[in-house]
PDB file of C-alpha atoms and ligand atoms in Angstrom:
ATOM      1  CA  MET A  27     158.463 201.171 143.601  1.00  0.00           C
ATOM      2  CA  SER A  28     157.861 202.989 140.359  1.00  0.00           C
ATOM      3  CA  LYS A  29     154.248 203.588 139.343  1.00  0.00           C
ATOM      4  CA  GLY A  30     152.604 204.156 136.042  1.00  0.00           C
ATOM      5  CA  LYS A  31     155.571 203.919 133.690  1.00  0.00           C
ATOM      6  CA  ILE A  32     155.702 202.426 130.247  1.00  0.00           C
ATOM      7  CA  ILE A  33     158.534 200.069 129.324  1.00  0.00           C
ATOM      8  CA  ALA A  34     159.083 199.179 125.664  1.00  0.00           C
ATOM      9  CA  ILE A  35     161.184 196.135 124.782  1.00  0.00           C
ATOM     10  CA  ASP A  36     162.065 195.389 121.169  1.00  0.00           C
ATOM     11  CA  GLY A  37     164.422 192.934 119.553  1.00  0.00           C
ATOM     12  CA  PRO A  38     164.786 189.914 117.286  1.00  0.00           C
ATOM     13  CA  ALA A  39     163.333 186.442 117.895  1.00  0.00           C
ATOM     14  CA  GLY A  40     164.734 184.556 120.864  1.00  0.00           C
ATOM     15  CA  ALA A  41     166.488 187.547 122.474  1.00  0.00           C
ATOM     16  CA  GLY A  42     164.671 186.888 125.761  1.00  0.00           C
ATOM     17  CA  LYS A  43     162.077 189.649 125.501  1.00  0.00           C
ATOM     18  CA  SER A  44     159.103 187.717 126.857  1.00  0.00           C
ATOM     19  CA  THR A  45     161.102 185.938 129.575  1.00  0.00           C
ATOM     20  CA  VAL A  46     162.443 189.159 131.071  1.00  0.00           C
ATOM     21  CA  SER A  47     159.226 191.111 130.468  1.00  0.00           C
ATOM     22  CA  LYS A  48     157.176 188.583 132.442  1.00  0.00           C
ATOM     23  CA  ILE A  49     159.557 188.711 135.411  1.00  0.00           C
ATOM     24  CA  ILE A  50     159.660 192.514 135.398  1.00  0.00           C
ATOM     25  CA  ALA A  51     155.853 192.689 135.150  1.00  0.00           C
ATOM     26  CA  GLU A  52     155.558 190.428 138.154  1.00  0.00           C
ATOM     27  CA  LYS A  53     158.113 192.367 140.217  1.00  0.00           C
ATOM     28  CA  LEU A  54     156.637 195.795 139.436  1.00  0.00           C
ATOM     29  CA  LYS A  55     152.998 194.624 139.361  1.00  0.00           C
ATOM     30  CA  TYR A  56     152.795 195.881 135.788  1.00  0.00           C
ATOM     31  CA  THR A  57     150.738 194.459 132.942  1.00  0.00           C
ATOM     32  CA  TYR A  58     152.750 192.544 130.366  1.00  0.00           C
ATOM     33  CA  ILE A  59     151.587 192.951 126.769  1.00  0.00           C
ATOM     34  CA  ASP A  60     152.999 190.424 124.325  1.00  0.00           C
ATOM     35  CA  THR A  61     152.407 192.032 120.914  1.00  0.00           C
ATOM     36  CA  GLY A  62     153.980 189.084 119.077  1.00  0.00           C
ATOM     37  CA  ALA A  63     151.107 186.961 120.407  1.00  0.00           C
ATOM     38  CA  MET A  64     148.704 189.314 118.615  1.00  0.00           C
ATOM     39  CA  TYR A  65     150.407 188.842 115.230  1.00  0.00           C
ATOM     40  CA  ARG A  66     150.541 185.118 115.964  1.00  0.00           C
ATOM     41  CA  ALA A  67     146.789 185.115 116.647  1.00  0.00           C
ATOM     42  CA  VAL A  68     146.098 186.651 113.219  1.00  0.00           C
ATOM     43  CA  ALA A  69     148.413 184.042 111.654  1.00  0.00           C
ATOM     44  CA  TYR A  70     146.621 181.234 113.499  1.00  0.00           C
ATOM     45  CA  LYS A  71     143.247 182.378 112.223  1.00  0.00           C
ATOM     46  CA  VAL A  72     144.584 182.641 108.657  1.00  0.00           C
ATOM     47  CA  ILE A  73     146.057 179.110 108.808  1.00  0.00           C
ATOM     48  CA  LYS A  74     142.846 177.688 110.260  1.00  0.00           C
ATOM     49  CA  GLN A  75     140.865 179.009 107.303  1.00  0.00           C
ATOM     50  CA  ASN A  76     142.690 176.527 105.099  1.00  0.00           C
ATOM     51  CA  LYS A  77     142.699 178.857 102.114  1.00  0.00           C
ATOM     52  CA  LYS A  78     145.588 179.926  99.911  1.00  0.00           C
ATOM     53  CA  ILE A  79     147.278 182.642 101.982  1.00  0.00           C
ATOM     54  CA  THR A  80     146.982 185.912 100.067  1.00  0.00           C
ATOM     55  CA  THR A  81     146.866 189.536 101.232  1.00  0.00           C
ATOM     56  CA  PRO A  82     143.028 189.798 100.862  1.00  0.00           C
ATOM     57  CA  VAL A  83     142.610 186.552 102.857  1.00  0.00           C
ATOM     58  CA  ILE A  84     144.835 187.934 105.644  1.00  0.00           C
ATOM     59  CA  ILE A  85     143.012 191.295 105.677  1.00  0.00           C
ATOM     60  CA  GLU A  86     139.637 189.600 105.836  1.00  0.00           C
ATOM     61  CA  ALA A  87     140.729 187.396 108.729  1.00  0.00           C
ATOM     62  CA  ALA A  88     142.146 190.372 110.655  1.00  0.00           C
ATOM     63  CA  GLU A  89     139.126 192.550 109.926  1.00  0.00           C
ATOM     64  CA  ASN A  90     136.619 190.058 111.258  1.00  0.00           C
ATOM     65  CA  MET A  91     138.477 188.744 114.229  1.00  0.00           C
ATOM     66  CA  GLU A  92     137.764 189.283 117.858  1.00  0.00           C
ATOM     67  CA  LEU A  93     141.100 189.268 119.665  1.00  0.00           C
ATOM     68  CA  ASP A  94     141.395 189.145 123.405  1.00  0.00           C
ATOM     69  CA  LEU A  95     144.571 189.015 125.506  1.00  0.00           C
ATOM     70  CA  ARG A  96     144.158 188.269 129.195  1.00  0.00           C
ATOM     71  CA  TYR A  97     147.241 188.646 131.333  1.00  0.00           C
ATOM     72  CA  ASP A  98     146.747 186.840 134.569  1.00  0.00           C
ATOM     73  CA  ASP A  99     149.145 185.373 137.108  1.00  0.00           C
ATOM     74  CA  GLY A 100     152.185 185.577 134.831  1.00  0.00           C
ATOM     75  CA  ILE A 101     150.440 184.029 131.838  1.00  0.00           C
ATOM     76  CA  THR A 102     149.128 185.787 128.733  1.00  0.00           C
ATOM     77  CA  LYS A 103     146.074 183.888 127.582  1.00  0.00           C
ATOM     78  CA  VAL A 104     145.156 184.491 123.955  1.00  0.00           C
ATOM     79  CA  PHE A 105     141.616 184.156 122.615  1.00  0.00           C
ATOM     80  CA  VAL A 106     140.466 184.464 119.015  1.00  0.00           C
ATOM     81  CA  ASP A 107     136.730 184.615 118.346  1.00  0.00           C
ATOM     82  CA  GLY A 108     136.156 183.185 121.806  1.00  0.00           C
ATOM     83  CA  GLU A 109     138.521 180.193 121.372  1.00  0.00           C
ATOM     84  CA  GLU A 110     141.594 179.959 123.595  1.00  0.00           C
ATOM     85  CA  ILE A 111     144.725 179.497 121.427  1.00  0.00           C
ATOM     86  CA  THR A 112     147.464 180.263 123.975  1.00  0.00           C
ATOM     87  CA  ASN A 113     149.520 177.132 123.180  1.00  0.00           C
ATOM     88  CA  GLU A 114     148.545 176.712 119.540  1.00  0.00           C
ATOM     89  CA  ILE A 115     150.213 179.986 118.490  1.00  0.00           C
ATOM     90  CA  ARG A 116     153.714 178.841 119.530  1.00  0.00           C
ATOM     91  CA  THR A 117     154.448 176.485 116.624  1.00  0.00           C
ATOM     92  CA  PRO A 118     157.162 177.178 113.984  1.00  0.00           C
ATOM     93  CA  GLU A 119     154.430 177.327 111.308  1.00  0.00           C
ATOM     94  CA  VAL A 120     152.587 180.095 113.171  1.00  0.00           C
ATOM     95  CA  SER A 121     155.921 181.945 113.708  1.00  0.00           C
ATOM     96  CA  LYS A 122     156.554 181.993 109.964  1.00  0.00           C
ATOM     97  CA  ILE A 123     153.055 183.149 108.998  1.00  0.00           C
ATOM     98  CA  ALA A 124     153.049 185.729 111.841  1.00  0.00           C
ATOM     99  CA  SER A 125     156.022 187.428 110.203  1.00  0.00           C
ATOM    100  CA  ASP A 126     154.197 187.337 106.837  1.00  0.00           C
ATOM    101  CA  VAL A 127     150.969 188.875 108.203  1.00  0.00           C
ATOM    102  CA  ALA A 128     153.041 191.498 110.051  1.00  0.00           C
ATOM    103  CA  LYS A 129     154.080 193.019 106.723  1.00  0.00           C
ATOM    104  CA  ILE A 130     150.532 194.065 105.908  1.00  0.00           C
ATOM    105  CA  GLY A 131     149.574 197.655 106.713  1.00  0.00           C
ATOM    106  CA  PHE A 132     145.962 196.882 107.615  1.00  0.00           C
ATOM    107  CA  VAL A 133     147.034 194.266 110.181  1.00  0.00           C
ATOM    108  CA  ARG A 134     149.657 196.551 111.702  1.00  0.00           C
ATOM    109  CA  GLU A 135     147.240 199.485 111.968  1.00  0.00           C
ATOM    110  CA  LYS A 136     144.575 197.386 113.636  1.00  0.00           C
ATOM    111  CA  LEU A 137     146.975 195.806 116.152  1.00  0.00           C
ATOM    112  CA  THR A 138     148.866 199.048 116.825  1.00  0.00           C
ATOM    113  CA  GLU A 139     145.610 200.792 117.718  1.00  0.00           C
ATOM    114  CA  LEU A 140     144.731 197.966 120.093  1.00  0.00           C
ATOM    115  CA  GLN A 141     148.220 198.009 121.653  1.00  0.00           C
ATOM    116  CA  ARG A 142     148.083 201.777 122.242  1.00  0.00           C
ATOM    117  CA  LYS A 143     144.693 201.426 123.912  1.00  0.00           C
ATOM    118  CA  MET A 144     146.024 198.661 126.150  1.00  0.00           C
ATOM    119  CA  ALA A 145     148.871 200.919 127.288  1.00  0.00           C
ATOM    120  CA  THR A 146     146.851 204.019 128.125  1.00  0.00           C
ATOM    121  CA  ARG A 147     146.681 203.319 131.846  1.00  0.00           C
ATOM    122  CA  GLY A 148     150.454 202.987 132.196  1.00  0.00           C
ATOM    123  CA  SER A 149     152.218 200.464 134.450  1.00  0.00           C
ATOM    124  CA  VAL A 150     152.823 198.460 131.313  1.00  0.00           C
ATOM    125  CA  ILE A 151     155.686 196.494 129.840  1.00  0.00           C
ATOM    126  CA  MET A 152     155.154 195.800 126.148  1.00  0.00           C
ATOM    127  CA  ASP A 153     157.420 193.740 123.924  1.00  0.00           C
ATOM    128  CA  GLY A 154     157.626 193.382 120.158  1.00  0.00           C
ATOM    129  CA  ARG A 155     159.508 194.746 117.160  1.00  0.00           C
ATOM    130  CA  ASP A 156     158.237 198.321 116.753  1.00  0.00           C
ATOM    131  CA  ILE A 157     157.158 199.324 120.253  1.00  0.00           C
ATOM    132  CA  ALA A 158     159.758 202.034 120.933  1.00  0.00           C
ATOM    133  CA  THR A 159     159.875 203.260 117.334  1.00  0.00           C
ATOM    134  CA  HIS A 160     156.223 203.233 116.441  1.00  0.00           C
ATOM    135  CA  VAL A 161     153.616 201.959 118.928  1.00  0.00           C
ATOM    136  CA  LEU A 162     154.741 203.831 122.062  1.00  0.00           C
ATOM    137  CA  PRO A 163     157.414 206.352 121.035  1.00  0.00           C
ATOM    138  CA  ASN A 164     156.899 208.208 124.331  1.00  0.00           C
ATOM    139  CA  ALA A 165     157.667 205.150 126.471  1.00  0.00           C
ATOM    140  CA  ASN A 166     159.653 206.018 129.617  1.00  0.00           C
ATOM    141  CA  ILE A 167     162.137 203.182 129.143  1.00  0.00           C
ATOM    142  CA  LYS A 168     163.175 201.803 125.764  1.00  0.00           C
ATOM    143  CA  ILE A 169     165.267 198.671 125.500  1.00  0.00           C
ATOM    144  CA  PHE A 170     166.582 196.886 122.428  1.00  0.00           C
ATOM    145  CA  LEU A 171     167.324 193.336 123.526  1.00  0.00           C
ATOM    146  CA  THR A 172     169.503 191.111 121.391  1.00  0.00           C
ATOM    147  CA  ALA A 173     171.839 188.095 121.516  1.00  0.00           C
ATOM    148  CA  SER A 174     173.991 186.137 119.061  1.00  0.00           C
ATOM    149  CA  ILE A 175     172.100 184.034 116.527  1.00  0.00           C
ATOM    150  CA  GLU A 176     173.576 180.813 118.031  1.00  0.00           C
ATOM    151  CA  GLU A 177     172.345 181.723 121.504  1.00  0.00           C
ATOM    152  CA  ARG A 178     168.909 182.789 120.286  1.00  0.00           C
ATOM    153  CA  ALA A 179     168.481 179.546 118.302  1.00  0.00           C
ATOM    154  CA  ARG A 180     169.631 177.531 121.321  1.00  0.00           C
ATOM    155  CA  ARG A 181     167.070 179.237 123.575  1.00  0.00           C
ATOM    156  CA  ARG A 182     164.210 178.855 121.075  1.00  0.00           C
ATOM    157  CA  CYS A 183     165.144 175.191 120.644  1.00  0.00           C
ATOM    158  CA  GLU A 184     165.083 174.533 124.400  1.00  0.00           C
ATOM    159  CA  GLU A 185     161.750 176.311 124.720  1.00  0.00           C
ATOM    160  CA  LEU A 186     160.160 174.245 121.934  1.00  0.00           C
ATOM    161  CA  LYS A 187     161.698 170.993 123.235  1.00  0.00           C
ATOM    162  CA  SER A 188     160.298 171.696 126.711  1.00  0.00           C
ATOM    163  CA  LYS A 189     156.879 171.902 125.061  1.00  0.00           C
ATOM    164  CA  GLY A 190     157.329 168.504 123.443  1.00  0.00           C
ATOM    165  CA  TYR A 191     158.316 169.575 119.922  1.00  0.00           C
ATOM    166  CA  ASN A 192     161.057 167.623 118.166  1.00  0.00           C
ATOM    167  CA  VAL A 193     163.252 170.406 116.760  1.00  0.00           C
ATOM    168  CA  ASP A 194     166.691 170.780 115.216  1.00  0.00           C
ATOM    169  CA  GLN A 195     168.826 173.756 116.273  1.00  0.00           C
ATOM    170  CA  ASN A 196     170.153 174.347 112.740  1.00  0.00           C
ATOM    171  CA  GLU A 197     166.645 174.457 111.368  1.00  0.00           C
ATOM    172  CA  ILE A 198     165.554 176.852 114.113  1.00  0.00           C
ATOM    173  CA  SER A 199     168.591 179.026 113.440  1.00  0.00           C
ATOM    174  CA  LYS A 200     167.670 179.238 109.733  1.00  0.00           C
ATOM    175  CA  GLU A 201     164.035 179.923 110.572  1.00  0.00           C
ATOM    176  CA  ILE A 202     164.746 182.795 112.969  1.00  0.00           C
ATOM    177  CA  ASN A 203     167.390 184.282 110.649  1.00  0.00           C
ATOM    178  CA  LEU A 204     164.875 184.377 107.832  1.00  0.00           C
ATOM    179  CA  ARG A 205     162.148 185.791 110.048  1.00  0.00           C
ATOM    180  CA  ASP A 206     164.437 188.510 111.483  1.00  0.00           C
ATOM    181  CA  LYS A 207     165.523 189.480 107.961  1.00  0.00           C
ATOM    182  CA  GLN A 208     161.889 189.750 106.884  1.00  0.00           C
ATOM    183  CA  ASP A 209     160.972 191.717 110.046  1.00  0.00           C
ATOM    184  CA  MET A 210     163.928 194.101 109.530  1.00  0.00           C
ATOM    185  CA  GLU A 211     163.367 194.619 105.820  1.00  0.00           C
ATOM    186  CA  ARG A 212     159.617 195.192 105.708  1.00  0.00           C
ATOM    187  CA  GLU A 213     158.422 198.632 104.669  1.00  0.00           C
ATOM    188  CA  ILE A 214     156.071 199.395 107.549  1.00  0.00           C
ATOM    189  CA  ALA A 215     157.396 199.680 111.112  1.00  0.00           C
ATOM    190  CA  PRO A 216     160.389 197.353 110.625  1.00  0.00           C
ATOM    191  CA  LEU A 217     162.436 195.880 113.453  1.00  0.00           C
ATOM    192  CA  ILE A 218     165.056 198.510 114.237  1.00  0.00           C
ATOM    193  CA  LYS A 219     166.609 199.927 117.387  1.00  0.00           C
ATOM    194  CA  ALA A 220     165.101 203.320 118.284  1.00  0.00           C
ATOM    195  CA  ASP A 221     167.779 206.025 118.466  1.00  0.00           C
ATOM    196  CA  ASP A 222     167.000 206.578 122.144  1.00  0.00           C
ATOM    197  CA  ALA A 223     166.732 202.883 123.086  1.00  0.00           C
ATOM    198  CA  ILE A 224     169.354 201.199 125.256  1.00  0.00           C
ATOM    199  CA  LEU A 225     171.029 198.249 123.568  1.00  0.00           C
ATOM    200  CA  LEU A 226     171.309 195.167 125.793  1.00  0.00           C
ATOM    201  CA  ASP A 227     173.153 192.137 124.437  1.00  0.00           C
ATOM    202  CA  THR A 228     172.028 189.161 126.524  1.00  0.00           C
ATOM    203  CA  THR A 229     174.349 186.537 124.956  1.00  0.00           C
ATOM    204  CA  ASN A 230     176.517 186.091 128.030  1.00  0.00           C
ATOM    205  CA  LYS A 231     174.160 187.509 130.623  1.00  0.00           C
ATOM    206  CA  SER A 232     171.925 185.666 133.051  1.00  0.00           C
ATOM    207  CA  ILE A 233     168.199 186.392 133.092  1.00  0.00           C
ATOM    208  CA  ASP A 234     168.671 188.004 136.535  1.00  0.00           C
ATOM    209  CA  GLU A 235     171.358 190.369 135.242  1.00  0.00           C
ATOM    210  CA  VAL A 236     169.139 191.545 132.408  1.00  0.00           C
ATOM    211  CA  VAL A 237     166.073 191.905 134.649  1.00  0.00           C
ATOM    212  CA  ASN A 238     168.039 193.872 137.269  1.00  0.00           C
ATOM    213  CA  LYS A 239     169.489 196.203 134.663  1.00  0.00           C
ATOM    214  CA  ILE A 240     166.013 197.033 133.299  1.00  0.00           C
ATOM    215  CA  LEU A 241     164.600 197.406 136.819  1.00  0.00           C
ATOM    216  CA  ASP A 242     167.419 199.851 137.690  1.00  0.00           C
ATOM    217  CA  LEU A 243     166.718 201.860 134.568  1.00  0.00           C
ATOM    218  CA  THR A 244     162.987 201.921 135.338  1.00  0.00           C
ATOM    219  CA  ILE A 245     163.300 202.889 138.965  1.00  0.00           C
ATOM    220  CA  ASN A 246     165.851 205.625 138.190  1.00  0.00           C
ATOM    221  CA  SER A 247     164.101 207.045 135.134  1.00  0.00           C
TER     222      SER A 247
HETATM  223  O1   DC B 312     157.788 187.970 119.206  1.00  0.00           O
HETATM  224  P1   DC B 312     157.190 186.866 118.371  1.00  0.00           P
HETATM  225  O2   DC B 312     158.215 185.875 117.870  1.00  0.00           O
HETATM  226  O3   DC B 312     156.044 186.191 119.064  1.00  0.00           O
HETATM  227  O4   DC B 312     156.561 187.620 117.078  1.00  0.00           O
HETATM  228  C1   DC B 312     156.021 186.913 115.984  1.00  0.00           C
HETATM  229  C2   DC B 312     156.115 187.755 114.716  1.00  0.00           C
HETATM  230  O5   DC B 312     155.217 188.863 114.828  1.00  0.00           O
HETATM  231  C3   DC B 312     157.477 188.364 114.410  1.00  0.00           C
HETATM  232  O6   DC B 312     158.240 187.568 113.531  1.00  0.00           O
HETATM  233  C4   DC B 312     157.164 189.685 113.768  1.00  0.00           C
HETATM  234  C5   DC B 312     155.784 190.030 114.232  1.00  0.00           C
HETATM  235  N1   DC B 312     155.745 191.149 115.179  1.00  0.00           N
HETATM  236  C6   DC B 312     155.759 192.423 114.651  1.00  0.00           C
HETATM  237  O7   DC B 312     155.898 192.587 113.436  1.00  0.00           O
HETATM  238  N2   DC B 312     155.628 193.484 115.478  1.00  0.00           N
HETATM  239  C7   DC B 312     155.517 193.317 116.800  1.00  0.00           C
HETATM  240  N3   DC B 312     155.371 194.398 117.586  1.00  0.00           N
HETATM  241  C8   DC B 312     155.535 192.023 117.363  1.00  0.00           C
HETATM  242  C9   DC B 312     155.674 190.940 116.521  1.00  0.00           C
END
């Protein structure tokens, strides 16, 4: 059993990052840190304010928010200003605004600082868009997880349907394409594979295959 390592998983929406990260965290008794949930929490707070969404409104929301992530028993519970919003942050609307708030330097600096603090004790698996390139460049294992757009849209669709949302795969495909483009093209800490990250295409791989590959890399690193 490996102890104390840091695993960074980056990749586009729907690549399977959170699914595999949760399983690996459970197997290694590591803490799973879902950084996307943090950007989603900022987006949720901004939406709830019911104001026109502008950069100053986003900065103000991020500045004054108390964000708490509690990872327990395979579930990341998300709290903003004391309110639990674990399920509320998974809607397509929050996904879209999360990508918008993620462009803003103030938001990224605040969340990056928090993410680095959360990783200081090691035994951590963190997923996101800029973990290997920016948040934890000294991570022991760096993975860039991806899959075809059709497969990623199919997975996202299934996930949302299982939660009771009525969604159309074409719409989801458009939505994640747009979001990935925005995440890849932003100026600060864009979504990009780190030079030293291992590229894993999960299109035709089972969850087990992907998990075992990352476990092998971790144990042998
Ligand atoms: O992984 P996710 O779909 O929950 O992430 C939601 C959005 O948050 C994503 O479109 C971009 C942003 N994000 C980011 O910019 N950096 C991260 N480390 C994680 C997420």
